[in-house]
PDB file of C-alpha atoms in Angstrom:
ATOM      1  CA  MET A   1       0.000   0.000   0.000  1.00  0.00           C
ATOM      2  CA  LYS A   2       2.870   2.278   0.773  1.00  0.00           C
ATOM      3  CA  ASN A   3       4.299   1.726  -2.747  1.00  0.00           C
ATOM      4  CA  GLN A   4       1.109   2.932  -4.370  1.00  0.00           C
ATOM      5  CA  MET A   5       1.070   6.176  -2.401  1.00  0.00           C
ATOM      6  CA  ASN A   6       4.694   7.093  -3.147  1.00  0.00           C
ATOM      7  CA  LYS A   7       4.352   6.451  -6.892  1.00  0.00           C
ATOM      8  CA  GLN A   8       4.536   9.790  -8.721  1.00  0.00           C
ATOM      9  CA  LYS A   9       2.622  10.636 -11.860  1.00  0.00           C
ATOM     10  CA  GLY A  10       3.906  12.744 -14.766  1.00  0.00           C
ATOM     11  CA  PHE A  11       6.905  13.037 -17.069  1.00  0.00           C
ATOM     12  CA  THR A  12      10.557  13.255 -16.223  1.00  0.00           C
ATOM     13  CA  LEU A  13      12.610  16.254 -17.237  1.00  0.00           C
ATOM     14  CA  ILE A  14      14.471  14.229 -19.874  1.00  0.00           C
ATOM     15  CA  GLU A  15      11.202  13.168 -21.525  1.00  0.00           C
ATOM     16  CA  LEU A  16       9.981  16.762 -21.672  1.00  0.00           C
ATOM     17  CA  ILE A  17      13.245  17.990 -23.206  1.00  0.00           C
ATOM     18  CA  ILE A  18      13.132  15.256 -25.868  1.00  0.00           C
ATOM     19  CA  VAL A  19       9.565  16.204 -26.816  1.00  0.00           C
ATOM     20  CA  ILE A  20      10.475  19.906 -27.030  1.00  0.00           C
ATOM     21  CA  VAL A  21      13.496  19.137 -29.233  1.00  0.00           C
ATOM     22  CA  ILE A  22      11.376  16.976 -31.563  1.00  0.00           C
ATOM     23  CA  LEU A  23       8.720  19.716 -31.827  1.00  0.00           C
ATOM     24  CA  GLY A  24      11.440  22.273 -32.575  1.00  0.00           C
ATOM     25  CA  ILE A  25      12.864  20.143 -35.379  1.00  0.00           C
ATOM     26  CA  LEU A  26       9.396  19.674 -36.878  1.00  0.00           C
ATOM     27  CA  ALA A  27       8.690  23.397 -36.681  1.00  0.00           C
ATOM     28  CA  VAL A  28      11.940  24.309 -38.417  1.00  0.00           C
ATOM     29  CA  THR A  29      11.463  21.844 -41.272  1.00  0.00           C
ATOM     30  CA  ALA A  30       7.688  21.797 -41.792  1.00  0.00           C
ATOM     31  CA  ALA A  31       6.517  25.339 -40.990  1.00  0.00           C
ATOM     32  CA  PRO A  32       8.170  27.112 -43.964  1.00  0.00           C
ATOM     33  CA  ARG A  33       6.366  24.770 -46.331  1.00  0.00           C
ATOM     34  CA  PHE A  34       3.012  25.825 -44.936  1.00  0.00           C
ATOM     35  CA  ILE A  35       3.825  29.469 -44.340  1.00  0.00           C
ATOM     36  CA  ASP A  36       5.195  30.920 -47.584  1.00  0.00           C
ATOM     37  CA  ILE A  37       4.648  34.657 -47.373  1.00  0.00           C
ATOM     38  CA  GLN A  38       7.208  35.641 -50.018  1.00  0.00           C
ATOM     39  CA  GLU A  39       4.834  34.786 -52.859  1.00  0.00           C
ATOM     40  CA  ASP A  40       2.018  36.727 -51.201  1.00  0.00           C
ATOM     41  CA  ALA A  41       4.314  39.719 -50.728  1.00  0.00           C
ATOM     42  CA  ARG A  42       5.381  39.653 -54.396  1.00  0.00           C
ATOM     43  CA  VAL A  43       1.781  39.403 -55.626  1.00  0.00           C
ATOM     44  CA  SER A  44       0.768  42.297 -53.344  1.00  0.00           C
ATOM     45  CA  THR A  45       3.695  44.395 -54.606  1.00  0.00           C
ATOM     46  CA  LEU A  46       2.668  43.606 -58.162  1.00  0.00           C
ATOM     47  CA  GLN A  47      -0.921  44.673 -57.473  1.00  0.00           C
ATOM     48  CA  GLY A  48       0.342  47.894 -55.871  1.00  0.00           C
ATOM     49  CA  VAL A  49       2.497  48.762 -58.891  1.00  0.00           C
ATOM     50  CA  LYS A  50      -0.426  47.948 -61.205  1.00  0.00           C
ATOM     51  CA  ALA A  51      -2.680  50.308 -59.227  1.00  0.00           C
ATOM     52  CA  ALA A  52       0.015  53.004 -59.362  1.00  0.00           C
ATOM     53  CA  LEU A  53       0.300  52.525 -63.130  1.00  0.00           C
ATOM     54  CA  GLN A  54      -3.480  52.806 -63.525  1.00  0.00           C
ATOM     55  CA  GLY A  55      -3.533  55.945 -61.396  1.00  0.00           C
ATOM     56  CA  ALA A  56      -0.633  57.508 -63.279  1.00  0.00           C
ATOM     57  CA  SER A  57      -2.294  56.620 -66.579  1.00  0.00           C
ATOM     58  CA  GLN A  58      -5.506  58.342 -65.497  1.00  0.00           C
ATOM     59  CA  LEU A  59      -3.592  61.426 -64.349  1.00  0.00           C
ATOM     60  CA  VAL A  60      -1.814  61.643 -67.706  1.00  0.00           C
ATOM     61  CA  PHE A  61      -5.185  61.322 -69.450  1.00  0.00           C
ATOM     62  CA  ALA A  62      -6.656  64.090 -67.262  1.00  0.00           C
ATOM     63  CA  LYS A  63      -3.733  66.364 -68.116  1.00  0.00           C
ATOM     64  CA  SER A  64      -4.162  65.482 -71.799  1.00  0.00           C
ATOM     65  CA  ALA A  65      -7.900  66.195 -71.618  1.00  0.00           C
ATOM     66  CA  ILE A  66      -7.232  69.594 -70.075  1.00  0.00           C
ATOM     67  CA  ALA A  67      -4.822  70.332 -72.935  1.00  0.00           C
ATOM     68  CA  GLY A  68      -7.419  69.077 -75.448  1.00  0.00           C
ATOM     69  CA  THR A  69      -5.103  66.429 -76.930  1.00  0.00           C
ATOM     70  CA  GLN A  70      -6.899  63.302 -75.662  1.00  0.00           C
ATOM     71  CA  GLY A  71      -8.241  62.467 -79.143  1.00  0.00           C
ATOM     72  CA  LEU A  72      -4.889  62.583 -80.919  1.00  0.00           C
ATOM     73  CA  ALA A  73      -3.050  59.396 -81.899  1.00  0.00           C
ATOM     74  CA  ALA A  74       0.247  60.968 -80.862  1.00  0.00           C
ATOM     75  CA  SER A  75       0.848  63.924 -78.579  1.00  0.00           C
ATOM     76  CA  SER A  76       2.596  64.798 -75.330  1.00  0.00           C
ATOM     77  CA  VAL A  77       1.942  66.451 -71.984  1.00  0.00           C
ATOM     78  CA  THR A  78       4.306  67.826 -69.374  1.00  0.00           C
ATOM     79  CA  ILE A  79       4.021  66.539 -65.824  1.00  0.00           C
ATOM     80  CA  ASN A  80       6.360  67.871 -63.128  1.00  0.00           C
ATOM     81  CA  GLY A  81       8.796  69.034 -65.763  1.00  0.00           C
ATOM     82  CA  ALA A  82       8.889  65.656 -67.550  1.00  0.00           C
ATOM     83  CA  THR A  83       7.436  65.274 -71.027  1.00  0.00           C
ATOM     84  CA  VAL A  84       5.201  62.208 -71.373  1.00  0.00           C
ATOM     85  CA  GLN A  85       4.356  61.003 -74.878  1.00  0.00           C
ATOM     86  CA  THR A  86       0.668  60.069 -75.226  1.00  0.00           C
ATOM     87  CA  VAL A  87      -1.503  57.905 -77.449  1.00  0.00           C
ATOM     88  CA  PHE A  88      -5.164  59.005 -77.366  1.00  0.00           C
ATOM     89  CA  GLY A  89      -4.446  60.828 -74.119  1.00  0.00           C
ATOM     90  CA  TYR A  90      -2.848  57.905 -72.268  1.00  0.00           C
ATOM     91  CA  PRO A  91       0.877  57.292 -71.787  1.00  0.00           C
ATOM     92  CA  ALA A  92       2.548  55.858 -74.881  1.00  0.00           C
ATOM     93  CA  ALA A  93       4.236  52.509 -74.393  1.00  0.00           C
ATOM     94  CA  ARG A  94       6.919  53.169 -76.988  1.00  0.00           C
ATOM     95  CA  ASN A  95       8.820  55.514 -74.668  1.00  0.00           C
ATOM     96  CA  ALA A  96       8.087  53.485 -71.566  1.00  0.00           C
ATOM     97  CA  VAL A  97      11.644  52.464 -70.762  1.00  0.00           C
ATOM     98  CA  VAL A  98      12.535  56.093 -70.139  1.00  0.00           C
ATOM     99  CA  GLU A  99       9.239  57.637 -69.074  1.00  0.00           C
ATOM    100  CA  VAL A 100       7.534  55.103 -66.808  1.00  0.00           C
ATOM    101  CA  PRO A 101      10.246  55.040 -64.127  1.00  0.00           C
ATOM    102  CA  SER A 102      10.319  58.858 -64.119  1.00  0.00           C
ATOM    103  CA  TYR A 103       6.606  59.633 -63.820  1.00  0.00           C
ATOM    104  CA  MET A 104       5.844  56.668 -61.541  1.00  0.00           C
ATOM    105  CA  ASP A 105       9.007  57.076 -59.433  1.00  0.00           C
ATOM    106  CA  LEU A 106      10.006  53.415 -59.831  1.00  0.00           C
ATOM    107  CA  ASP A 107      13.484  52.151 -59.142  1.00  0.00           C
ATOM    108  CA  ALA A 108      14.673  50.668 -62.448  1.00  0.00           C
ATOM    109  CA  THR A 109      16.713  47.998 -60.650  1.00  0.00           C
ATOM    110  CA  ASP A 110      13.792  46.643 -58.638  1.00  0.00           C
ATOM    111  CA  PHE A 111      11.223  47.128 -61.420  1.00  0.00           C
ATOM    112  CA  PRO A 112      12.890  46.812 -64.836  1.00  0.00           C
ATOM    113  CA  VAL A 113      10.777  47.970 -67.804  1.00  0.00           C
ATOM    114  CA  THR A 114      10.945  45.996 -71.060  1.00  0.00           C
ATOM    115  CA  LEU A 115       9.551  47.378 -74.328  1.00  0.00           C
ATOM    116  CA  SER A 116       8.027  45.127 -76.987  1.00  0.00           C
ATOM    117  CA  GLY A 117       6.422  45.820 -80.362  1.00  0.00           C
ATOM    118  CA  THR A 118       7.511  48.377 -82.900  1.00  0.00           C
ATOM    119  CA  ALA A 119       8.038  52.014 -82.111  1.00  0.00           C
ATOM    120  CA  ASP A 120       6.225  53.059 -85.283  1.00  0.00           C
ATOM    121  CA  ASP A 121       3.043  51.098 -84.637  1.00  0.00           C
ATOM    122  CA  ALA A 122       1.463  52.682 -81.570  1.00  0.00           C
ATOM    123  CA  ALA A 123      -1.405  50.179 -81.421  1.00  0.00           C
ATOM    124  CA  THR A 124       0.807  47.117 -80.961  1.00  0.00           C
ATOM    125  CA  THR A 125       3.490  48.627 -78.772  1.00  0.00           C
ATOM    126  CA  SER A 126       3.471  47.485 -75.158  1.00  0.00           C
ATOM    127  CA  PHE A 127       5.770  47.274 -72.179  1.00  0.00           C
ATOM    128  CA  THR A 128       6.230  45.010 -69.196  1.00  0.00           C
ATOM    129  CA  ILE A 129       7.230  45.984 -65.676  1.00  0.00           C
ATOM    130  CA  SER A 130       8.915  43.032 -63.984  1.00  0.00           C
ATOM    131  CA  LEU A 131       9.273  42.419 -60.289  1.00  0.00           C
ATOM    132  CA  GLY A 132      13.006  41.948 -59.918  1.00  0.00           C
ATOM    133  CA  SER A 133      15.344  40.726 -62.593  1.00  0.00           C
ATOM    134  CA  ALA A 134      13.877  38.461 -65.251  1.00  0.00           C
ATOM    135  CA  SER A 135      16.280  35.679 -64.345  1.00  0.00           C
ATOM    136  CA  SER A 136      15.315  35.602 -60.671  1.00  0.00           C
ATOM    137  CA  ILE A 137      11.521  35.867 -60.920  1.00  0.00           C
ATOM    138  CA  ALA A 138       9.901  34.680 -64.138  1.00  0.00           C
ATOM    139  CA  ASN A 139       6.272  35.388 -65.047  1.00  0.00           C
ATOM    140  CA  CYS A 140       5.745  37.967 -62.330  1.00  0.00           C
ATOM    141  CA  ASN A 141       5.053  41.199 -64.188  1.00  0.00           C
ATOM    142  CA  ILE A 142       2.621  43.876 -65.322  1.00  0.00           C
ATOM    143  CA  GLY A 143       1.772  44.321 -68.992  1.00  0.00           C
ATOM    144  CA  TYR A 144       0.662  47.585 -70.567  1.00  0.00           C
ATOM    145  CA  THR A 145      -0.664  47.896 -74.113  1.00  0.00           C
ATOM    146  CA  ASN A 146      -1.368  51.291 -75.671  1.00  0.00           C
ATOM    147  CA  ALA A 147      -4.812  52.828 -75.772  1.00  0.00           C
ATOM    148  CA  THR A 148      -6.707  52.861 -79.028  1.00  0.00           C
ATOM    149  CA  ALA A 149      -9.245  55.347 -80.391  1.00  0.00           C
ATOM    150  CA  THR A 150     -12.030  53.291 -78.782  1.00  0.00           C
ATOM    151  CA  ALA A 151     -10.394  51.634 -75.747  1.00  0.00           C
ATOM    152  CA  VAL A 152      -8.334  52.555 -72.705  1.00  0.00           C
ATOM    153  CA  PRO A 153      -4.897  50.952 -72.333  1.00  0.00           C
ATOM    154  CA  ALA A 154      -4.890  47.304 -71.264  1.00  0.00           C
ATOM    155  CA  ILE A 155      -3.081  46.827 -67.959  1.00  0.00           C
ATOM    156  CA  THR A 156      -2.702  43.181 -66.960  1.00  0.00           C
ATOM    157  CA  THR A 157      -0.757  41.196 -64.392  1.00  0.00           C
ATOM    158  CA  ALA A 158       0.925  37.800 -64.645  1.00  0.00           C
ATOM    159  CA  ASN A 159       1.605  36.414 -61.211  1.00  0.00           C
ATOM    160  CA  THR A 160       1.900  32.664 -61.714  1.00  0.00           C
ATOM    161  CA  GLY A 161       5.653  32.809 -61.213  1.00  0.00           C
ATOM    162  CA  CYS A 162       5.778  35.060 -58.175  1.00  0.00           C
TER     163      CYS A 162
END
């Protein structure tokens, strides 16, 4: 009877330390697979830059409308001392490599701008703003295609590679 009363219940200190170590190892190896916030951060950054591009595009159009040049296939407006080439009042893609970083205040190293299409054909000219260098993050960018006489510029995102 005395043996039953002196018998203690619970875990020893060694057992508790072993369990804590095992849980720590599991947390270090398994948690990053379930909690990947880098992709979410890149997609959110991409959406923010897209919204900034849409806002800047609308501001350029407003300035063009005030100047009365919103109906012209090729014109320009001056914003904060910088000349922005326009197509039907919206920013022209053909000069995007130079103009977009200046009027959107983007760092060209973090958000490189790539021009595609021909400079002479305003309707097919477009540019892409990438998130980081093309070699490090593929298919994580914003596309911009010039406005036409009947449509606003197309601004799209590709975020499958973020």
